[in-house]
Amino acid sequence: MTPDPRSVRCHVVTGKGGTGKTTVAAALALALAADGHHVLLIETEGRQGIAQLFDTPPLPYEERRVAVARGGGEVKALAIDVEAAFLEYLDMFYNLKRAGYALRKMGAIDFATAIAPGLRDVLLTGKIKEAVTRREHGRPVYDAVVVDAPPTGRITRFLNVTNEVAGLARSGPIKTQSDGVMAVFRSPQTAVHLVTLLEDMPVQETADAIADLREAGLPVGSVIVNMASEPLLPAAALARAADGGLTAADLTSALSAAELPGGDQLAEGLVAEAVEHARRWTAQDALRDDVEALGRPTVELPLSVGPIDLGCLFELAERLEGHLSTEAAA
């Protein structure tokens, strides 16, 4: 299933651990908020990674503004707390809010989610669905919802709550809620974006996740190649260094002309660095063919030389905004 970029309102971002999916999710939220749009960024794993990126205090279980985008747009963020979501669920469907507080004091909520792991995902995805479908005065409260979702190894199970609920309930509010969640997740308004690096394992996990998502009938969006480095040498020099054709003698005269100390020792060190860079770049570049073979729209985000701050997020958002515009026009 390929979602129409113009109709997508629920953007689920996943990726292998270490690929920077939380950073990409935050940048995507900023991109979607441009030109006056209202976006909700949801964290599902309880790591408070979003708060760290936007340099704010830890997020409570409520929606708080964390950034203002171009044209008066805004990004609000929410860290879903499973206990709070459970209490909300009990109040909404069973009018048992007071009983829920008693259960929390007894530790029964932790016990329930431990013996029925699928319940946790039902609660998390239910809150996501509520945010996507929430309306005021006849229109959606949020123009888009971005989800910093679990890693690729767990993403299909997380989103495919129908299977999770099969072992919990065959009817009743839980089943009804899960059916409503799947109606959103399998609709054209949802897209699952996958973050990868130009490395063997992340690319392979991305391919596996795409296959699993398609088998489950879940809509696959874009592949986002994160932390892509630029070549530091011209193409001919890269090829020569990668093949081992660059020697210290090739650099000695240039170093002498520049009156740099170090002589042969410096030249040998520079050659070693150049060879390592060229071979790493060549290996990464070869993986671009594997990413292209996945058959999904692709965008590359550059490697940041410093820590990720708000300015860096806006730069990444600009790249993603251009990608979204291109996809919508295609």
GROMACS .gro file of N, CA, C and O in nm, residues 149-256:
model
  432
  149ALA      N    1   0.817   0.625   1.687
  149ALA     CA    2   0.765   0.490   1.714
  149ALA      C    3   0.877   0.396   1.757
  149ALA      O    4   0.996   0.430   1.752
  150PRO      N    5   0.842   0.273   1.800
  150PRO     CA    6   0.944   0.173   1.834
  150PRO      C    7   1.032   0.138   1.713
  150PRO      O    8   0.998   0.171   1.599
  151PRO      N    9   1.145   0.071   1.736
  151PRO     CA   10   1.238   0.038   1.627
  151PRO      C   11   1.177  -0.056   1.523
  151PRO      O   12   1.071  -0.116   1.545
  152THR      N   13   1.247  -0.069   1.410
  152THR     CA   14   1.197  -0.149   1.298
  152THR      C   15   1.168  -0.293   1.337
  152THR      O   16   1.074  -0.354   1.285
  153GLY      N   17   1.245  -0.348   1.429
  153GLY     CA   18   1.224  -0.487   1.467
  153GLY      C   19   1.091  -0.512   1.535
  153GLY      O   20   1.045  -0.626   1.541
  154ARG      N   21   1.027  -0.405   1.584
  154ARG     CA   22   0.901  -0.419   1.657
  154ARG      C   23   0.787  -0.340   1.596
  154ARG      O   24   0.673  -0.344   1.645
  155ILE      N   25   0.814  -0.266   1.488
  155ILE     CA   26   0.716  -0.169   1.439
  155ILE      C   27   0.588  -0.235   1.388
  155ILE      O   28   0.477  -0.187   1.413
  156THR      N   29   0.599  -0.346   1.316
  156THR     CA   30   0.478  -0.408   1.260
  156THR      C   31   0.389  -0.462   1.371
  156THR      O   32   0.267  -0.444   1.369
  157ARG      N   33   0.450  -0.526   1.470
  157ARG     CA   34   0.372  -0.575   1.584
  157ARG      C   35   0.307  -0.461   1.659
  157ARG      O   36   0.192  -0.471   1.704
  158PHE      N   37   0.377  -0.350   1.674
  158PHE     CA   38   0.325  -0.234   1.745
  158PHE      C   39   0.202  -0.177   1.674
  158PHE      O   40   0.101  -0.145   1.737
  159LEU      N   41   0.210  -0.163   1.543
  159LEU     CA   42   0.102  -0.102   1.467
  159LEU      C   43  -0.013  -0.198   1.440
  159LEU      O   44  -0.128  -0.156   1.426
  160ASN      N   45   0.017  -0.326   1.430
  160ASN     CA   46  -0.084  -0.425   1.395
  160ASN      C   47  -0.158  -0.472   1.520
  160ASN      O   48  -0.152  -0.588   1.559
  161VAL      N   49  -0.231  -0.379   1.584
  161VAL     CA   50  -0.292  -0.408   1.713
  161VAL      C   51  -0.404  -0.510   1.705
  161VAL      O   52  -0.443  -0.568   1.805
  162THR      N   53  -0.457  -0.534   1.586
  162THR     CA   54  -0.563  -0.634   1.572
  162THR      C   55  -0.514  -0.770   1.619
  162THR      O   56  -0.583  -0.842   1.694
  163ASN      N   57  -0.394  -0.809   1.577
  163ASN     CA   58  -0.338  -0.937   1.622
  163ASN      C   59  -0.310  -0.937   1.771
  163ASN      O   60  -0.325  -1.039   1.839
  164GLU      N   61  -0.263  -0.822   1.823
  164GLU     CA   62  -0.233  -0.814   1.966
  164GLU      C   63  -0.360  -0.831   2.049
  164GLU      O   64  -0.359  -0.898   2.153
  165VAL      N   65  -0.469  -0.773   2.001
  165VAL     CA   66  -0.594  -0.776   2.076
  165VAL      C   67  -0.659  -0.914   2.071
  165VAL      O   68  -0.735  -0.950   2.161
  166ALA      N   69  -0.627  -0.993   1.969
  166ALA     CA   70  -0.691  -1.124   1.953
  166ALA      C   71  -0.676  -1.209   2.079
  166ALA      O   72  -0.767  -1.286   2.114
  167GLY      N   73  -0.563  -1.193   2.149
  167GLY     CA   74  -0.543  -1.270   2.270
  167GLY      C   75  -0.598  -1.204   2.395
  167GLY      O   76  -0.594  -1.262   2.503
  168LEU      N   77  -0.648  -1.081   2.381
  168LEU     CA   78  -0.700  -1.008   2.496
  168LEU      C   79  -0.851  -1.004   2.501
  168LEU      O   80  -0.911  -1.018   2.608
  169ALA      N   81  -0.913  -0.980   2.386
  169ALA     CA   82  -1.059  -0.966   2.385
  169ALA      C   83  -1.111  -0.990   2.244
  169ALA      O   84  -1.052  -0.945   2.146
  170ARG      N   85  -1.225  -1.061   2.237
  170ARG     CA   86  -1.290  -1.084   2.109
  170ARG      C   87  -1.406  -0.987   2.086
  170ARG      O   88  -1.460  -0.979   1.976
  171SER      N   89  -1.443  -0.913   2.191
  171SER     CA   90  -1.549  -0.815   2.180
  171SER      C   91  -1.531  -0.713   2.292
  171SER      O   92  -1.442  -0.726   2.375
  172GLY      N   93  -1.617  -0.613   2.291
  172GLY     CA   94  -1.611  -0.513   2.396
  172GLY      C   95  -1.528  -0.392   2.358
  172GLY      O   96  -1.480  -0.380   2.245
  173PRO      N   97  -1.507  -0.300   2.454
  173PRO     CA   98  -1.437  -0.173   2.425
  173PRO      C   99  -1.297  -0.191   2.371
  173PRO      O  100  -1.255  -0.115   2.283
  174ILE      N  101  -1.220  -0.288   2.424
  174ILE     CA  102  -1.083  -0.306   2.377
  174ILE      C  103  -1.083  -0.344   2.229
  174ILE      O  104  -1.007  -0.289   2.149
  175LYS      N  105  -1.170  -0.437   2.192
  175LYS     CA  106  -1.179  -0.480   2.052
  175LYS      C  107  -1.227  -0.365   1.964
  175LYS      O  108  -1.174  -0.342   1.855
  176THR      N  109  -1.326  -0.290   2.012
  176THR     CA  110  -1.378  -0.177   1.935
  176THR      C  111  -1.270  -0.072   1.913
  176THR      O  112  -1.255  -0.017   1.803
  177GLN      N  113  -1.194  -0.044   2.020
  177GLN     CA  114  -1.088   0.056   2.007
  177GLN      C  115  -0.981   0.010   1.908
  177GLN      O  116  -0.935   0.087   1.824
  178SER      N  117  -0.942  -0.117   1.916
  178SER     CA  118  -0.837  -0.166   1.826
  178SER      C  119  -0.882  -0.162   1.681
  178SER      O  120  -0.804  -0.131   1.591
  179ASP      N  121  -1.011  -0.193   1.657
  179ASP     CA  122  -1.062  -0.185   1.521
  179ASP      C  123  -1.057  -0.041   1.469
  179ASP      O  124  -1.025  -0.017   1.352
  180GLY      N  125  -1.087   0.054   1.558
  180GLY     CA  126  -1.079   0.195   1.518
  180GLY      C  127  -0.937   0.238   1.490
  180GLY      O  128  -0.911   0.316   1.396
  181VAL      N  129  -0.842   0.188   1.569
  181VAL     CA  130  -0.701   0.218   1.546
  181VAL      C  131  -0.656   0.165   1.410
  181VAL      O  132  -0.591   0.235   1.331
  182MET      N  133  -0.693   0.041   1.379
  182MET     CA  134  -0.651  -0.018   1.252
  182MET      C  135  -0.716   0.052   1.133
  182MET      O  136  -0.656   0.061   1.026
  183ALA      N  137  -0.836   0.103   1.153
  183ALA     CA  138  -0.901   0.179   1.045
  183ALA      C  139  -0.819   0.302   1.008
  183ALA      O  140  -0.814   0.343   0.891
  184VAL      N  141  -0.753   0.362   1.108
  184VAL     CA  142  -0.666   0.478   1.082
  184VAL      C  143  -0.533   0.434   1.024
  184VAL      O  144  -0.486   0.488   0.923
  185PHE      N  145  -0.470   0.334   1.086
  185PHE     CA  146  -0.335   0.293   1.045
  185PHE      C  147  -0.332   0.232   0.905
  185PHE      O  148  -0.229   0.237   0.838
  186ARG      N  149  -0.441   0.170   0.862
  186ARG     CA  150  -0.443   0.109   0.729
  186ARG      C  151  -0.505   0.200   0.624
  186ARG      O  152  -0.525   0.158   0.510
  187SER      N  153  -0.533   0.323   0.662
  187SER     CA  154  -0.597   0.416   0.570
  187SER      C  155  -0.492   0.502   0.499
  187SER      O  156  -0.375   0.506   0.540
  188PRO      N  157  -0.532   0.574   0.393
  188PRO     CA  158  -0.438   0.662   0.321
  188PRO      C  159  -0.385   0.778   0.405
  188PRO      O  160  -0.292   0.846   0.362
  189GLN      N  161  -0.444   0.801   0.524
  189GLN     CA  162  -0.396   0.914   0.604
  189GLN      C  163  -0.276   0.878   0.690
  189GLN      O  164  -0.226   0.962   0.764
  190THR      N  165  -0.227   0.753   0.680
  190THR     CA  166  -0.110   0.710   0.757
  190THR      C  167   0.003   0.670   0.663
  190THR      O  168  -0.020   0.612   0.557
  191ALA      N  169   0.126   0.701   0.702
  191ALA     CA  170   0.246   0.656   0.630
  191ALA      C  171   0.352   0.620   0.733
  191ALA      O  172   0.375   0.695   0.828
  192VAL      N  173   0.415   0.505   0.713
  192VAL     CA  174   0.523   0.461   0.801
  192VAL      C  175   0.656   0.491   0.731
  192VAL      O  176   0.687   0.431   0.627
  193HIS      N  177   0.733   0.584   0.785
  193HIS     CA  178   0.862   0.622   0.729
  193HIS      C  179   0.973   0.548   0.801
  193HIS      O  180   0.969   0.533   0.924
  194LEU      N  181   1.072   0.504   0.727
  194LEU     CA  182   1.180   0.424   0.785
  194LEU      C  183   1.312   0.498   0.774
  194LEU      O  184   1.352   0.542   0.666
  195VAL      N  185   1.380   0.512   0.889
  195VAL     CA  186   1.509   0.581   0.895
  195VAL      C  187   1.620   0.476   0.891
  195VAL      O  188   1.615   0.376   0.962
  196THR      N  189   1.719   0.500   0.807
  196THR     CA  190   1.831   0.407   0.796
  196THR      C  191   1.962   0.484   0.783
  196THR      O  192   1.963   0.606   0.763
  197LEU      N  193   2.070   0.413   0.798
  197LEU     CA  194   2.203   0.463   0.767
  197LEU      C  195   2.254   0.386   0.648
  197LEU      O  196   2.202   0.279   0.613
  198LEU      N  197   2.358   0.437   0.584
  198LEU     CA  198   2.420   0.365   0.473
  198LEU      C  199   2.518   0.262   0.529
  198LEU      O  200   2.639   0.270   0.510
  199GLU      N  201   2.462   0.167   0.603
  199GLU     CA  202   2.537   0.056   0.661
  199GLU      C  203   2.457  -0.071   0.638
  199GLU      O  204   2.334  -0.068   0.627
  200ASP      N  205   2.526  -0.184   0.634
  200ASP     CA  206   2.462  -0.310   0.597
  200ASP      C  207   2.343  -0.345   0.686
  200ASP      O  208   2.234  -0.374   0.636
  201MET      N  209   2.362  -0.346   0.817
  201MET     CA  210   2.255  -0.393   0.906
  201MET      C  211   2.132  -0.302   0.905
  201MET      O  212   2.019  -0.352   0.894
  202PRO      N  213   2.147  -0.168   0.914
  202PRO     CA  214   2.028  -0.083   0.907
  202PRO      C  215   1.952  -0.096   0.775
  202PRO      O  216   1.829  -0.097   0.774
  203VAL      N  217   2.026  -0.106   0.664
  203VAL     CA  218   1.959  -0.121   0.534
  203VAL      C  219   1.883  -0.253   0.527
  203VAL      O  220   1.769  -0.260   0.479
  204GLN      N  221   1.944  -0.361   0.578
  204GLN     CA  222   1.877  -0.491   0.576
  204GLN      C  223   1.754  -0.490   0.667
  204GLN      O  224   1.648  -0.542   0.630
  205GLU      N  225   1.764  -0.428   0.785
  205GLU     CA  226   1.649  -0.420   0.874
  205GLU      C  227   1.537  -0.337   0.812
  205GLU      O  228   1.419  -0.365   0.831
  206THR      N  229   1.575  -0.234   0.738
  206THR     CA  230   1.475  -0.153   0.669
  206THR      C  231   1.402  -0.236   0.565
  206THR      O  232   1.278  -0.231   0.554
  207ALA      N  233   1.476  -0.314   0.488
  207ALA     CA  234   1.414  -0.401   0.388
  207ALA      C  235   1.320  -0.502   0.453
  207ALA      O  236   1.208  -0.526   0.404
  208ASP      N  237   1.363  -0.562   0.563
  208ASP     CA  238   1.280  -0.660   0.634
  208ASP      C  239   1.153  -0.595   0.688
  208ASP      O  240   1.043  -0.653   0.680
  209ALA      N  241   1.168  -0.474   0.743
  209ALA     CA  242   1.051  -0.404   0.799
  209ALA      C  243   0.951  -0.368   0.690
  209ALA      O  244   0.829  -0.381   0.711
  210ILE      N  245   1.000  -0.325   0.575
  210ILE     CA  246   0.909  -0.292   0.464
  210ILE      C  247   0.830  -0.416   0.422
  210ILE      O  248   0.708  -0.409   0.399
  211ALA      N  249   0.898  -0.529   0.413
  211ALA     CA  250   0.829  -0.653   0.376
  211ALA      C  251   0.722  -0.689   0.479
  211ALA      O  252   0.610  -0.727   0.444
  212ASP      N  253   0.756  -0.676   0.608
  212ASP     CA  254   0.660  -0.708   0.714
  212ASP      C  255   0.541  -0.613   0.713
  212ASP      O  256   0.426  -0.655   0.731
  213LEU      N  257   0.568  -0.485   0.694
  213LEU     CA  258   0.460  -0.386   0.691
  213LEU      C  259   0.365  -0.411   0.574
  213LEU      O  260   0.242  -0.405   0.589
  214ARG      N  261   0.421  -0.441   0.459
  214ARG     CA  262   0.337  -0.470   0.342
  214ARG      C  263   0.252  -0.595   0.365
  214ARG      O  264   0.134  -0.598   0.328
  215GLU      N  265   0.311  -0.696   0.425
  215GLU     CA  266   0.237  -0.820   0.451
  215GLU      C  267   0.121  -0.794   0.547
  215GLU      O  268   0.014  -0.857   0.536
  216ALA      N  269   0.140  -0.701   0.641
  216ALA     CA  270   0.035  -0.667   0.737
  216ALA      C  271  -0.065  -0.565   0.682
  216ALA      O  272  -0.160  -0.527   0.752
  217GLY      N  273  -0.044  -0.520   0.559
  217GLY     CA  274  -0.136  -0.424   0.499
  217GLY      C  275  -0.121  -0.283   0.552
  217GLY      O  276  -0.215  -0.204   0.548
  218LEU      N  277  -0.001  -0.250   0.602
  218LEU     CA  278   0.025  -0.117   0.656
  218LEU      C  279   0.099  -0.032   0.553
  218LEU      O  280   0.189  -0.082   0.485
  219PRO      N  281   0.063   0.096   0.539
  219PRO     CA  282   0.117   0.180   0.432
  219PRO      C  283   0.260   0.227   0.457
  219PRO      O  284   0.289   0.290   0.558
  220VAL      N  285   0.349   0.198   0.364
  220VAL     CA  286   0.490   0.236   0.375
  220VAL      C  287   0.511   0.370   0.308
  220VAL      O  288   0.470   0.390   0.192
  221GLY      N  289   0.575   0.461   0.377
  221GLY     CA  290   0.603   0.593   0.323
  221GLY      C  291   0.742   0.602   0.263
  221GLY      O  292   0.779   0.523   0.177
  222SER      N  293   0.822   0.694   0.314
  222SER     CA  294   0.955   0.720   0.259
  222SER      C  295   1.063   0.648   0.337
  222SER      O  296   1.045   0.612   0.454
  223VAL      N  297   1.177   0.627   0.270
  223VAL     CA  298   1.300   0.583   0.337
  223VAL      C  299   1.387   0.706   0.355
  223VAL      O  300   1.416   0.777   0.258
  224ILE      N  301   1.426   0.733   0.479
  224ILE     CA  302   1.506   0.852   0.510
  224ILE      C  303   1.646   0.806   0.548
  224ILE      O  304   1.665   0.741   0.651
  225VAL      N  305   1.742   0.837   0.463
  225VAL     CA  306   1.881   0.803   0.489
  225VAL      C  307   1.941   0.912   0.576
  225VAL      O  308   1.958   1.026   0.532
  226ASN      N  309   1.971   0.879   0.699
  226ASN     CA  310   2.019   0.978   0.794
  226ASN      C  311   2.172   0.975   0.804
  226ASN      O  312   2.235   0.873   0.773
  227MET      N  313   2.229   1.087   0.845
  227MET     CA  314   2.373   1.100   0.870
  227MET      C  315   2.456   1.059   0.748
  227MET      O  316   2.556   0.986   0.759
  228ALA      N  317   2.412   1.103   0.630
  228ALA     CA  318   2.486   1.073   0.507
  228ALA      C  319   2.603   1.170   0.495
  228ALA      O  320   2.585   1.292   0.497
  229SER      N  321   2.724   1.117   0.483
  229SER     CA  322   2.843   1.203   0.472
  229SER      C  323   2.871   1.239   0.326
  229SER      O  324   2.833   1.166   0.234
  230GLU      N  325   2.937   1.351   0.307
  230GLU     CA  326   2.974   1.396   0.173
  230GLU      C  327   3.118   1.354   0.145
  230GLU      O  328   3.202   1.349   0.236
  231PRO      N  329   3.151   1.325   0.018
  231PRO     CA  330   3.290   1.289  -0.015
  231PRO      C  331   3.381   1.410   0.002
  231PRO      O  332   3.345   1.522  -0.035
  232LEU      N  333   3.499   1.389   0.058
  232LEU     CA  334   3.593   1.497   0.082
  232LEU      C  335   3.697   1.509  -0.028
  232LEU      O  336   3.781   1.599  -0.024
  233LEU      N  337   3.694   1.417  -0.124
  233LEU     CA  338   3.790   1.417  -0.234
  233LEU      C  339   3.715   1.411  -0.367
  233LEU      O  340   3.602   1.361  -0.373
  234PRO      N  341   3.775   1.461  -0.474
  234PRO     CA  342   3.715   1.446  -0.607
  234PRO      C  343   3.699   1.299  -0.642
  234PRO      O  344   3.766   1.212  -0.587
  235ALA      N  345   3.610   1.269  -0.736
  235ALA     CA  346   3.576   1.131  -0.770
  235ALA      C  347   3.699   1.050  -0.809
  235ALA      O  348   3.717   0.935  -0.765
  236ALA      N  349   3.787   1.109  -0.892
  236ALA     CA  350   3.905   1.036  -0.938
  236ALA      C  351   3.999   1.004  -0.821
  236ALA      O  352   4.053   0.892  -0.811
  237ALA      N  353   4.017   1.102  -0.731
  237ALA     CA  354   4.104   1.081  -0.615
  237ALA      C  355   4.044   0.978  -0.520
  237ALA      O  356   4.116   0.898  -0.460
  238LEU      N  357   3.911   0.979  -0.506
  238LEU     CA  358   3.845   0.881  -0.421
  238LEU      C  359   3.869   0.740  -0.473
  238LEU      O  360   3.903   0.649  -0.396
  239ALA      N  361   3.851   0.722  -0.602
  239ALA     CA  362   3.870   0.590  -0.661
  239ALA      C  363   4.014   0.542  -0.645
  239ALA      O  364   4.040   0.426  -0.613
  240ARG      N  365   4.108   0.634  -0.665
  240ARG     CA  366   4.249   0.598  -0.653
  240ARG      C  367   4.285   0.559  -0.510
  240ARG      O  368   4.354   0.458  -0.486
  241ALA      N  369   4.234   0.637  -0.412
  241ALA     CA  370   4.263   0.607  -0.272
  241ALA      C  371   4.198   0.475  -0.231
  241ALA      O  372   4.259   0.394  -0.160
  242ALA      N  373   4.075   0.453  -0.274
  242ALA     CA  374   4.005   0.329  -0.238
  242ALA      C  375   4.077   0.207  -0.294
  242ALA      O  376   4.075   0.100  -0.232
  243ASP      N  377   4.140   0.222  -0.410
  243ASP     CA  378   4.212   0.109  -0.472
  243ASP      C  379   4.354   0.094  -0.420
  243ASP      O  380   4.428   0.007  -0.464
  244GLY      N  381   4.395   0.181  -0.325
  244GLY     CA  382   4.529   0.172  -0.269
  244GLY      C  383   4.636   0.236  -0.356
  244GLY      O  384   4.756   0.210  -0.338
  245GLY      N  385   4.594   0.321  -0.450
  245GLY     CA  386   4.690   0.381  -0.542
  245GLY      C  387   4.751   0.510  -0.492
  245GLY      O  388   4.840   0.568  -0.557
  246LEU      N  389   4.708   0.560  -0.376
  246LEU     CA  390   4.761   0.684  -0.321
  246LEU      C  391   4.875   0.651  -0.224
  246LEU      O  392   4.861   0.566  -0.138
  247THR      N  393   4.990   0.718  -0.241
  247THR     CA  394   5.107   0.692  -0.157
  247THR      C  395   5.154   0.820  -0.090
  247THR      O  396   5.115   0.931  -0.128
  248ALA      N  397   5.241   0.804   0.009
  248ALA     CA  398   5.296   0.920   0.080
  248ALA      C  399   5.375   1.009  -0.013
  248ALA      O  400   5.377   1.132   0.002
  249ALA      N  401   5.441   0.949  -0.112
  249ALA     CA  402   5.521   1.028  -0.207
  249ALA      C  403   5.434   1.126  -0.284
  249ALA      O  404   5.482   1.232  -0.325
  250ASP      N  405   5.306   1.091  -0.305
  250ASP     CA  406   5.215   1.181  -0.378
  250ASP      C  407   5.188   1.310  -0.301
  250ASP      O  408   5.149   1.411  -0.361
  251LEU      N  409   5.207   1.307  -0.169
  251LEU     CA  410   5.173   1.422  -0.086
  251LEU      C  411   5.295   1.499  -0.037
  251LEU      O  412   5.283   1.614   0.003
  252THR      N  413   5.410   1.435  -0.039
  252THR     CA  414   5.529   1.496   0.021
  252THR      C  415   5.563   1.631  -0.039
  252THR      O  416   5.589   1.729   0.034
  253SER      N  417   5.564   1.640  -0.171
  253SER     CA  418   5.601   1.766  -0.236
  253SER      C  419   5.503   1.877  -0.202
  253SER      O  420   5.541   1.992  -0.180
  254ALA      N  421   5.373   1.844  -0.199
  254ALA     CA  422   5.273   1.945  -0.166
  254ALA      C  423   5.288   1.993  -0.022
  254ALA      O  424   5.274   2.112   0.007
  255LEU      N  425   5.317   1.901   0.069
  255LEU     CA  426   5.337   1.939   0.209
  255LEU      C  427   5.460   2.027   0.225
  255LEU      O  428   5.460   2.123   0.303
  256SER      N  429   5.565   1.995   0.149
  256SER     CA  430   5.688   2.076   0.155
  256SER      C  431   5.661   2.216   0.101
  256SER      O  432   5.709   2.316   0.157
   0.00000   0.00000   0.00000
